JSON list of C-alpha atoms and ligand atoms in Angstrom, two decimals:
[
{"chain": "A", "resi": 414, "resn": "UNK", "atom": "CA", "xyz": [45.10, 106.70, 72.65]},
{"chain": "A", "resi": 415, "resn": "UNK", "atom": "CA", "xyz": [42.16, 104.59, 71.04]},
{"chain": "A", "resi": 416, "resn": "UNK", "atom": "CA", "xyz": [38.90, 105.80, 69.59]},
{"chain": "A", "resi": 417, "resn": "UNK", "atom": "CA", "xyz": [35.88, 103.70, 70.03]},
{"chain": "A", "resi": 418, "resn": "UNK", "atom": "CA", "xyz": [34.10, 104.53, 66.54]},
{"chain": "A", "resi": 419, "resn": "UNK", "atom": "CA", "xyz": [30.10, 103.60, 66.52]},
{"chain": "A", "resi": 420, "resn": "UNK", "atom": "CA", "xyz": [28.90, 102.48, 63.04]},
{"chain": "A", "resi": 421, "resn": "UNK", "atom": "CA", "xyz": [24.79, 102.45, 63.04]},
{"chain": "A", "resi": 422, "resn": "UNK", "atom": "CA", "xyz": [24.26, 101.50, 59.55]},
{"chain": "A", "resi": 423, "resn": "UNK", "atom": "CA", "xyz": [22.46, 98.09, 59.36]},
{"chain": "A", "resi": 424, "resn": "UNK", "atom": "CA", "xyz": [24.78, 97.26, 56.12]},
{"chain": "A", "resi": 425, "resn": "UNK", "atom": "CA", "xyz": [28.08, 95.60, 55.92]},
{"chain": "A", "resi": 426, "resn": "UNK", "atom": "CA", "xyz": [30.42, 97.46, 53.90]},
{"chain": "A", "resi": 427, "resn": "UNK", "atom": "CA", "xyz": [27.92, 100.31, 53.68]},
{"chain": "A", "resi": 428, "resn": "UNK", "atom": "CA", "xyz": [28.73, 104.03, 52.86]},
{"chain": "A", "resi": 429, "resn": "UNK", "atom": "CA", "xyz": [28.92, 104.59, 56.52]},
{"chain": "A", "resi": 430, "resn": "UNK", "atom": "CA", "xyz": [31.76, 101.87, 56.56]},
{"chain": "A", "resi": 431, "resn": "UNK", "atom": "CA", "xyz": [33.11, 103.41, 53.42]},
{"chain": "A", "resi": 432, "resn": "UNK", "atom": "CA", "xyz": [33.32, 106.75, 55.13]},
{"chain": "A", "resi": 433, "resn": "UNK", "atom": "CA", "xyz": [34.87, 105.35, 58.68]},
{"chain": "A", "resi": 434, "resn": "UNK", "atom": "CA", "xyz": [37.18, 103.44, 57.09]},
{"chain": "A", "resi": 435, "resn": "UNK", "atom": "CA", "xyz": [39.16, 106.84, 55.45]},
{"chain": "A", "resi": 436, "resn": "UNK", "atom": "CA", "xyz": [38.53, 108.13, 59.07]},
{"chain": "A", "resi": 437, "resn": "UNK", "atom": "CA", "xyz": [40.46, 105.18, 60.71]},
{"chain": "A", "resi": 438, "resn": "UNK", "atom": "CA", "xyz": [43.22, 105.58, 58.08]},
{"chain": "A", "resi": 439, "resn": "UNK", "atom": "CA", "xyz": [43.39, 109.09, 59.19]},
{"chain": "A", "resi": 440, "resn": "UNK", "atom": "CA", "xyz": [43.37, 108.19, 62.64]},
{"chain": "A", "resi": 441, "resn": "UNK", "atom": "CA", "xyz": [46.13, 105.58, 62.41]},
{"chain": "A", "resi": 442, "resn": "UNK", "atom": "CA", "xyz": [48.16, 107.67, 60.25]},
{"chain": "A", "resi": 443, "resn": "UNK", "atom": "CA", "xyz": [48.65, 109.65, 63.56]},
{"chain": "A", "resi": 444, "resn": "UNK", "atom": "CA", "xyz": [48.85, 106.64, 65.61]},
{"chain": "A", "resi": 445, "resn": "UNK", "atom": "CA", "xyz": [45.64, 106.55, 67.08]},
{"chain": "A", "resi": 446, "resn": "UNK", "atom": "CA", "xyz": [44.31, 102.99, 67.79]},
{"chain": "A", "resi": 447, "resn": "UNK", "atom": "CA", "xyz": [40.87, 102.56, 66.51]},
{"chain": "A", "resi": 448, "resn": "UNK", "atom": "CA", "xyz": [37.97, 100.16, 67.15]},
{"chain": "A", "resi": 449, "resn": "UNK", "atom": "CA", "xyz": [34.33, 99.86, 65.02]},
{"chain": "A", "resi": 450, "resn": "UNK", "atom": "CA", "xyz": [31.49, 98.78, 66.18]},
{"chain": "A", "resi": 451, "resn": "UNK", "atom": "CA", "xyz": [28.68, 98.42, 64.05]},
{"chain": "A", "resi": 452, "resn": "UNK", "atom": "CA", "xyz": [25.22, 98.36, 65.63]},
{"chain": "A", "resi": 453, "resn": "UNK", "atom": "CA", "xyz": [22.93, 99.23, 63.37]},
{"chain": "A", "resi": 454, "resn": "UNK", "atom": "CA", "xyz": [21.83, 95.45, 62.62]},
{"chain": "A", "resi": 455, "resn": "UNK", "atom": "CA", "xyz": [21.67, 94.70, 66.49]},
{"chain": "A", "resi": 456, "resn": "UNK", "atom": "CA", "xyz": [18.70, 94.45, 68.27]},
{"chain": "A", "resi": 457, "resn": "UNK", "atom": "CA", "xyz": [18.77, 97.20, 70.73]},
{"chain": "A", "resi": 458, "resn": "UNK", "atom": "CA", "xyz": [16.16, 97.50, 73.97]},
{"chain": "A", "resi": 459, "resn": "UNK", "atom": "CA", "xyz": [15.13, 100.83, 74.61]},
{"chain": "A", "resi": 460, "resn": "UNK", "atom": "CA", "xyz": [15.85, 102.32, 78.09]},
{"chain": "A", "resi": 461, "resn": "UNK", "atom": "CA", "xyz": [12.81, 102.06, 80.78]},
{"chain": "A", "resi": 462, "resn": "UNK", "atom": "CA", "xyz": [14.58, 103.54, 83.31]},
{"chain": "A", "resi": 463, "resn": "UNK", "atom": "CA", "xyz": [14.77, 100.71, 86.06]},
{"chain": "A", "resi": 464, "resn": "UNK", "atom": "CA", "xyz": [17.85, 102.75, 87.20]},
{"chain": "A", "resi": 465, "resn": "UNK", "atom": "CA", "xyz": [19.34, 98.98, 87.14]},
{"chain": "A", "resi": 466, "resn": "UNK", "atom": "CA", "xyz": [22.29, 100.33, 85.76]},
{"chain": "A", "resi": 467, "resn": "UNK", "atom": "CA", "xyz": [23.37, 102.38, 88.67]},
{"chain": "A", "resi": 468, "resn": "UNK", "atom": "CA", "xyz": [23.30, 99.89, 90.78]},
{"chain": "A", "resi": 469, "resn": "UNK", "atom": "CA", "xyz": [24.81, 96.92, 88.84]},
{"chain": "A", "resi": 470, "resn": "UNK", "atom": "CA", "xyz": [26.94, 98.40, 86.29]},
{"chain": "A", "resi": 471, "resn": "UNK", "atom": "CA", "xyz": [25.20, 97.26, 83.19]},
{"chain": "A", "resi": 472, "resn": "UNK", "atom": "CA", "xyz": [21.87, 97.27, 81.59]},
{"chain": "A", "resi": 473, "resn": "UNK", "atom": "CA", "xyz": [18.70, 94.32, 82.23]},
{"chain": "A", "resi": 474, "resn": "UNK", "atom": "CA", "xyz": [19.12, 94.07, 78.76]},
{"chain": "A", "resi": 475, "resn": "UNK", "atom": "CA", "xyz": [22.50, 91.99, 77.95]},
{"chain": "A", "resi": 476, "resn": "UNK", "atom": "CA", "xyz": [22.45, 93.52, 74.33]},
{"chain": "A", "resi": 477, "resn": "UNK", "atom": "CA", "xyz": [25.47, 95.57, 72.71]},
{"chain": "A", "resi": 478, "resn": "UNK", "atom": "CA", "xyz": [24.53, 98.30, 74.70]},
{"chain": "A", "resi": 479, "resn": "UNK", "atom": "CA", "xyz": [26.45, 96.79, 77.99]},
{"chain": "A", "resi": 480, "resn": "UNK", "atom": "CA", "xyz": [29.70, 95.62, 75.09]},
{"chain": "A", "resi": 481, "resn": "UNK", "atom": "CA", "xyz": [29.66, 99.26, 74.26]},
{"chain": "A", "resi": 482, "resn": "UNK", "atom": "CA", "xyz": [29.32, 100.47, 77.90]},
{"chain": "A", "resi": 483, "resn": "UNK", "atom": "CA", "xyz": [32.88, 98.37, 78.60]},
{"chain": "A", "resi": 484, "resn": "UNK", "atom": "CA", "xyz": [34.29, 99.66, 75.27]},
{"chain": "A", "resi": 485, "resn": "UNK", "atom": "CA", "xyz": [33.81, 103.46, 76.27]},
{"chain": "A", "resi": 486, "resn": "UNK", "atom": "CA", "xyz": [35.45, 102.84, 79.61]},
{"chain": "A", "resi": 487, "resn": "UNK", "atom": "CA", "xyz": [39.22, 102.56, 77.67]},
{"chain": "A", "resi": 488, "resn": "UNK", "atom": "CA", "xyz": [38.28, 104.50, 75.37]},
{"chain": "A", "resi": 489, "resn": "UNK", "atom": "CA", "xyz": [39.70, 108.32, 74.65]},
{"chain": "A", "resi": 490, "resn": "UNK", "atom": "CA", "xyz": [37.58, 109.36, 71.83]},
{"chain": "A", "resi": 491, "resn": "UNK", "atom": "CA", "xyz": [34.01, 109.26, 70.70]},
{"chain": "A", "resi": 492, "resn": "UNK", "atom": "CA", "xyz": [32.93, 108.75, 66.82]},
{"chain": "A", "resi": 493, "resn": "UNK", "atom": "CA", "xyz": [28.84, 107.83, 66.40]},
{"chain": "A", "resi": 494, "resn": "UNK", "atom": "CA", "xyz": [28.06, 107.59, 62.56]},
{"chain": "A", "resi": 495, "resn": "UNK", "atom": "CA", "xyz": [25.05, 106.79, 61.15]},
{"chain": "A", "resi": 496, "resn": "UNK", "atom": "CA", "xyz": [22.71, 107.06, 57.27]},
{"chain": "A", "resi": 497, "resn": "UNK", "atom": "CA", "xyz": [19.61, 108.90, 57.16]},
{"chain": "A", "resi": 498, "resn": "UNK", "atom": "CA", "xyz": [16.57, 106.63, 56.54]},
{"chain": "A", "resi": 499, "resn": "UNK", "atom": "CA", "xyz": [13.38, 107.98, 56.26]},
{"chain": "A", "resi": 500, "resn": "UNK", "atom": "CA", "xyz": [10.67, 107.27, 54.03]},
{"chain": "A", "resi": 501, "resn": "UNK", "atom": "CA", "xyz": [7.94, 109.13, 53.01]},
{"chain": "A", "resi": 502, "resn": "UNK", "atom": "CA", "xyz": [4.55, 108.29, 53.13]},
{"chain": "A", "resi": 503, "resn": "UNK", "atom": "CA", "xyz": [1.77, 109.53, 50.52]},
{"chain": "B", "resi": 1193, "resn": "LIG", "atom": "C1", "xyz": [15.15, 103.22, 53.14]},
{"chain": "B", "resi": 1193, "resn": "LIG", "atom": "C2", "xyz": [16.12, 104.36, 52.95]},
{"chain": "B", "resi": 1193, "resn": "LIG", "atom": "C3", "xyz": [15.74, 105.64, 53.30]},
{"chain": "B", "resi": 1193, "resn": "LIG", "atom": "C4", "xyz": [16.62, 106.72, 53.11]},
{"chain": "B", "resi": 1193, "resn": "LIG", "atom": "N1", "xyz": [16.21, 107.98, 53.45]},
{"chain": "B", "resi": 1193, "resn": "LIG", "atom": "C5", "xyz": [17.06, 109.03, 53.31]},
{"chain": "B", "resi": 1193, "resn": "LIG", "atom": "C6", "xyz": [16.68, 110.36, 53.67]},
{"chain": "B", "resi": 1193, "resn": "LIG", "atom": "O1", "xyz": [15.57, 110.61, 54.11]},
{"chain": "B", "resi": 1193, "resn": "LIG", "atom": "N2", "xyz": [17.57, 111.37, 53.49]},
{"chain": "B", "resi": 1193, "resn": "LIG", "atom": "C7", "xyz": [18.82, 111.15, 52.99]},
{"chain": "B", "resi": 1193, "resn": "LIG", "atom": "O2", "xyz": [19.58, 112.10, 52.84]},
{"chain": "B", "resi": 1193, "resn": "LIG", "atom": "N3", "xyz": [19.21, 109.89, 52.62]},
{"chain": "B", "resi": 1193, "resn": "LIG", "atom": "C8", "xyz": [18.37, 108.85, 52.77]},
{"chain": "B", "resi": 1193, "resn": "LIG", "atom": "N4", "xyz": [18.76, 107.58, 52.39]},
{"chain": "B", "resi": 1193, "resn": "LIG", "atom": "C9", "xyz": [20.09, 107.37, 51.84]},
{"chain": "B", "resi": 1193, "resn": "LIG", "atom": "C10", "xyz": [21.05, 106.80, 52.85]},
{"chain": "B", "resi": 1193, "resn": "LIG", "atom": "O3", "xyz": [21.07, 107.59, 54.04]},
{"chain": "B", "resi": 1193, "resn": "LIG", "atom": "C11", "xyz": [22.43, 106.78, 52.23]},
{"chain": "B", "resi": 1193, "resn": "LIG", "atom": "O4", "xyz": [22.44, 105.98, 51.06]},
{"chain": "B", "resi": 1193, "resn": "LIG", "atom": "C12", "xyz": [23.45, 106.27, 53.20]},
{"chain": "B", "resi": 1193, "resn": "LIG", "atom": "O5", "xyz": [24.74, 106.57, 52.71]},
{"chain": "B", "resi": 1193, "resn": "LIG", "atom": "C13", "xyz": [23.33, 104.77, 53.42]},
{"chain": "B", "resi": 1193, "resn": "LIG", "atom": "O6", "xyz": [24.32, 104.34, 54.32]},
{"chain": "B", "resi": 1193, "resn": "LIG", "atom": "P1", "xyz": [24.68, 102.79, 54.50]},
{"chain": "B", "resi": 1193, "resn": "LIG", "atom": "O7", "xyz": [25.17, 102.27, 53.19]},
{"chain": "B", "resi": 1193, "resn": "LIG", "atom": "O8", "xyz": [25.73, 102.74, 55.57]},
{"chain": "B", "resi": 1193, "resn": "LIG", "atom": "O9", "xyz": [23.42, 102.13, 54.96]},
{"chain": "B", "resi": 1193, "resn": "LIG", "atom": "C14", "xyz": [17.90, 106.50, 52.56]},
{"chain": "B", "resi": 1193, "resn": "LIG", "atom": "C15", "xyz": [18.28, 105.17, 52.22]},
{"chain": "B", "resi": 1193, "resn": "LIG", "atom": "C16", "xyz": [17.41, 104.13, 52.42]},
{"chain": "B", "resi": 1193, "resn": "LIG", "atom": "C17", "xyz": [17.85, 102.71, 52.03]}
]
């Protein structure tokens, strides 16, 4: 069994890593395979609904969205973590 865990926190070694990292000792205590991801320092394209995908299998845009879309194909489980960041204006 693997779990494909999605990190969208721009840092490296950030809380959000912090906090996935005791969940993939948790998983792997129980011999669950795990995999992270992080994507929140990728450049991402947003959808425009070309409907591409259905056709070919993968996005017009060869970002990590189309190494994801490969990634949840094996995989069992789901994890997407990501920080709040807002800021407040005024
Ligand atoms: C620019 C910025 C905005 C943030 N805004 C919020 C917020 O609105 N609410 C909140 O609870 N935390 C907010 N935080 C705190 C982060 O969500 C928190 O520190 C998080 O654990 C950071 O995760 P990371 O280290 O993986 O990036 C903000 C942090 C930053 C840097």
């Amino acid at each position: 069994m693997k779990v494909l865990i999605i990190n969208g926190s721009p840092r490296v070694g950030g809380n959000t890593s912090l906090a996935l990292d005791e969940m993939v000792k948790v998983f792997e205590s129980e011999d669950i395979e795990t995999e992270v991801v992080l994507v929140g320092n990728k450049d991402v394209r947003g959808c425009i609904a070309c409907r591409a995908c259905a056709e070919k299998g993968k996005c017009v845009f060869n970002d990590v969205v189309n190494e994801l879309a490969l990634k949840f194909e094996e995989a069992d489980g789901l994890v997407v973590a990501s920080p709040v960041y807002k800021i407040a204006f005024g």
